Coordinates of C-alpha atoms and ligand atoms in Angstrom, one line a residue:
X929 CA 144.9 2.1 237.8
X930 CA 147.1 -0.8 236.4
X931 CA 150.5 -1.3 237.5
X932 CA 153.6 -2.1 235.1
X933 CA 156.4 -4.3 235.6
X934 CA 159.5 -3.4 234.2
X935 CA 162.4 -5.9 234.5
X936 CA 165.8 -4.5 233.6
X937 CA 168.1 -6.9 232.8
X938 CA 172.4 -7.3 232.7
X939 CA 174.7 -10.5 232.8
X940 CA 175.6 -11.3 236.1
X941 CA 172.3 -8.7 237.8
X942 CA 175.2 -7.1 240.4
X943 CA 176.1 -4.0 238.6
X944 CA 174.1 -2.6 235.6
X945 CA 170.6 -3.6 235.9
X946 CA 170.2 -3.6 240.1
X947 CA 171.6 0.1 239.5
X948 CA 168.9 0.8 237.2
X949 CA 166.2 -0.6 239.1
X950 CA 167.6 1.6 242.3
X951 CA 167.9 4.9 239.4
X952 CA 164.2 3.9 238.8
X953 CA 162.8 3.5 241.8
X954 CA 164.4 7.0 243.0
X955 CA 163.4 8.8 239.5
X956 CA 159.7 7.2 239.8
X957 CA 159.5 9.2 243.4
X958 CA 160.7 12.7 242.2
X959 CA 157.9 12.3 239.4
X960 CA 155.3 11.1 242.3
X961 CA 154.9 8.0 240.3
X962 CA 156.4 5.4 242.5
X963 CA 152.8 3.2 242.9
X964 CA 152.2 3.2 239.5
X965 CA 155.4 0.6 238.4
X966 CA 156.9 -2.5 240.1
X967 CA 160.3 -2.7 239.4
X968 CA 162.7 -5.5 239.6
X969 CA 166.3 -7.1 237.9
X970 CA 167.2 -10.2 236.7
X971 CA 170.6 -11.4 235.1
X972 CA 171.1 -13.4 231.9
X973 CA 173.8 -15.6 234.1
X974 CA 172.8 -17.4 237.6
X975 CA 176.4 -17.0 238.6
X976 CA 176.3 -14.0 241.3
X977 CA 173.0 -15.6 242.5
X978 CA 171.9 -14.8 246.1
X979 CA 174.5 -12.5 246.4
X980 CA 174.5 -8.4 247.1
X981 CA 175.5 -5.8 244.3
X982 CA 179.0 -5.5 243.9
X983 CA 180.6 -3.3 246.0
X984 CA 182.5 -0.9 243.9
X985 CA 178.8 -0.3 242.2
X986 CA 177.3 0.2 245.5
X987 CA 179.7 2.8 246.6
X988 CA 179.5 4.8 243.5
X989 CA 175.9 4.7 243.2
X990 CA 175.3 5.8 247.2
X991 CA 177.9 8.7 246.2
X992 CA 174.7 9.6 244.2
X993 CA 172.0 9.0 247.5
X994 CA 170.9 5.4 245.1
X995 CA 171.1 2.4 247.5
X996 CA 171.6 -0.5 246.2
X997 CA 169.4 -2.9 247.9
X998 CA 168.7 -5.9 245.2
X999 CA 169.9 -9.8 245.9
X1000 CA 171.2 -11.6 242.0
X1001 CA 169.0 -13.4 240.7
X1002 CA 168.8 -14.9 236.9
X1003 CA 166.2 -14.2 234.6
X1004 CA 163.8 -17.2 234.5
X1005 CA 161.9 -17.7 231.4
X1006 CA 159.0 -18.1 230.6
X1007 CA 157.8 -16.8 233.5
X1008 CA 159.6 -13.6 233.9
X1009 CA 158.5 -13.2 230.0
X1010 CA 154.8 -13.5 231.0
X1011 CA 155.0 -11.7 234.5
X1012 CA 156.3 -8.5 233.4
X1013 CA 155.3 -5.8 230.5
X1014 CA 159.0 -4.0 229.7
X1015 CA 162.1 -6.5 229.9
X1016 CA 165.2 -4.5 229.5
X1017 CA 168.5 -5.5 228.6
X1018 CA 171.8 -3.2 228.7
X1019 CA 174.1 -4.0 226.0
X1020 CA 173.7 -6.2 222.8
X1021 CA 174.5 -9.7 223.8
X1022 CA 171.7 -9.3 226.4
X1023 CA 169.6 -8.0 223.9
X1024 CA 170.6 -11.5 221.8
X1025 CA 170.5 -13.7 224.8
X1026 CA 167.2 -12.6 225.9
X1027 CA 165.6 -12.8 222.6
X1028 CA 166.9 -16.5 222.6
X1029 CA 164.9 -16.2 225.9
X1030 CA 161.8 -15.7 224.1
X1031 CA 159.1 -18.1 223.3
X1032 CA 156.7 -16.1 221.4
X1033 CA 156.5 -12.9 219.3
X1034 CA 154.7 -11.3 222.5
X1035 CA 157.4 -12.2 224.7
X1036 CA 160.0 -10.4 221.9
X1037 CA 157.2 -7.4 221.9
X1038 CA 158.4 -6.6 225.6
X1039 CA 161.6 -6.8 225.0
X1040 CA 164.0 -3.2 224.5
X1041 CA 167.3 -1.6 225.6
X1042 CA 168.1 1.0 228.2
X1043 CA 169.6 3.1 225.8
X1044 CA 166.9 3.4 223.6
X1045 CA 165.5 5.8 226.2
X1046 CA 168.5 8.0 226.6
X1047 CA 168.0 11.7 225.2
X1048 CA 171.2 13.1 226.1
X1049 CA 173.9 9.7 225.7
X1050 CA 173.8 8.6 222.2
X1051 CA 175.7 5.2 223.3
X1052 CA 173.8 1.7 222.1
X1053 CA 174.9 0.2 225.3
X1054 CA 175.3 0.7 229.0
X1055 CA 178.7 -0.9 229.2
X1056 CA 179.8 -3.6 231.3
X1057 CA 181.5 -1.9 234.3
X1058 CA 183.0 -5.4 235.5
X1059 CA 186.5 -5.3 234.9
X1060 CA 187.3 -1.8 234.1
X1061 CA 187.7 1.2 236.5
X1062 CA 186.0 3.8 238.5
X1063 CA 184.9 5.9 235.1
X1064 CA 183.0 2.7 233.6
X1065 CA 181.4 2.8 236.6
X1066 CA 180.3 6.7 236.8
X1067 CA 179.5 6.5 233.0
X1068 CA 176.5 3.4 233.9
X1069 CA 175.2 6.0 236.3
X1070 CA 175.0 8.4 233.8
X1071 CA 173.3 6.9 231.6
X1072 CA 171.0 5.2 233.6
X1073 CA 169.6 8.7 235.0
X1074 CA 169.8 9.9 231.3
X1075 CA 167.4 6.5 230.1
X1076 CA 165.1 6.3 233.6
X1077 CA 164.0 9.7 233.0
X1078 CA 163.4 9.4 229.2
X1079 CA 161.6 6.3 230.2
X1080 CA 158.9 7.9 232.0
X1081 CA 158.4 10.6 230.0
X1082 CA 157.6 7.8 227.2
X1083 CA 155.5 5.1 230.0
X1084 CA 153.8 8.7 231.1
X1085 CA 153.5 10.1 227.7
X1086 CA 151.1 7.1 226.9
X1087 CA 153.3 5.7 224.7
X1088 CA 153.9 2.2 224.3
X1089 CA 157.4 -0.3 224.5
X1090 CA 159.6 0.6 221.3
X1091 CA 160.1 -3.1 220.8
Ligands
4NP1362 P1 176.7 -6.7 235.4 O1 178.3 -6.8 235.5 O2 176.3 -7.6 234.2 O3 176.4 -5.3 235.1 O4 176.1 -7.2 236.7 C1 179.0 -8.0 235.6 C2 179.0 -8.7 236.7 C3 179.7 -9.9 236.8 C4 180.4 -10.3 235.7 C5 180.4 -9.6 234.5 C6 179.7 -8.5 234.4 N1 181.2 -11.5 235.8 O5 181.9 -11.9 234.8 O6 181.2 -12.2 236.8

């Protein structure tokens, strides 16, 4: 059985993408699928590095039983490119910075955005929660559990990364 790596990815890695990879991790249990994926996050900017999700995050997301667990890191290229097989970004100028990310055409291949996976939310992008209120908040959790589960049903379906 091989394993994939998914990597979601956000600016600063305290709010958007260590919320997805907590959605994830959760969704990939209720589907019985949790040994089948490794799932980590990564930001495009070292600047919360070391440090725990943000707070208001955290308590919104354990309103919904997701614990947020992950440390900040930034995305570190190449390698993260070559360790994992989905990189994810949540909004466009992650899409654009990791593209600049990107040293080869395969490294582009794995790269796709969270929304892309929503079947409900017809949004391009999870927006940046950061400065705004409770609601921006609430509104990344929705869409997260709307794009985790049309995730699986695509990396289960057999189908490959959109690209
Ligand atoms: P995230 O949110 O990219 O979802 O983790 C942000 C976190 C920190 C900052 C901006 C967005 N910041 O400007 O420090």
């Amino acid at each position: 059985m091989s394993v994939k790596k998914i990597l979601f990815v956000c600016l600063g890695n305290i709010c958007r993408s260590p919320s997805a990879e907590a959605v994830m991790r959760a969704k990939l249990k209720e589907h019985h699928r949790s040994d089948k994926y490794i799932i980590d996050s990564a930001g495009i900017t070292d600047f919360h590095e070391g440090g725990a999700a943000d707070g208001r995050m955290q308590q919104h997301a354990q309103r919904r039983n997701y614990n947020l667990t992950s440390i900040s890191r930034p995305v570190i290229a190449p390698k993260d490119f070559d360790d994992f097989d989905f990189i994810i970004g949540m909004d466009d100028q992650n899409m654009r910075d990791l593209k600049a990310l990107a040293s080869s055409k395969a490294h582009v291949n794995k790269l796709s955005r969270m929304t892309d996976y929503c079947t409900n939310f017809t949004m391009k992008e999870v927006p940046d929660p950061y400065y705004g209120g409770a609601a921006g908040f609430e509104l990344v959790l929705d869409l997260l559990e709307d794009a985790c589960e049309g995730l699986i049903k695509k990396l289960e379906g057999g189908q490959s990364n959109k690209g």
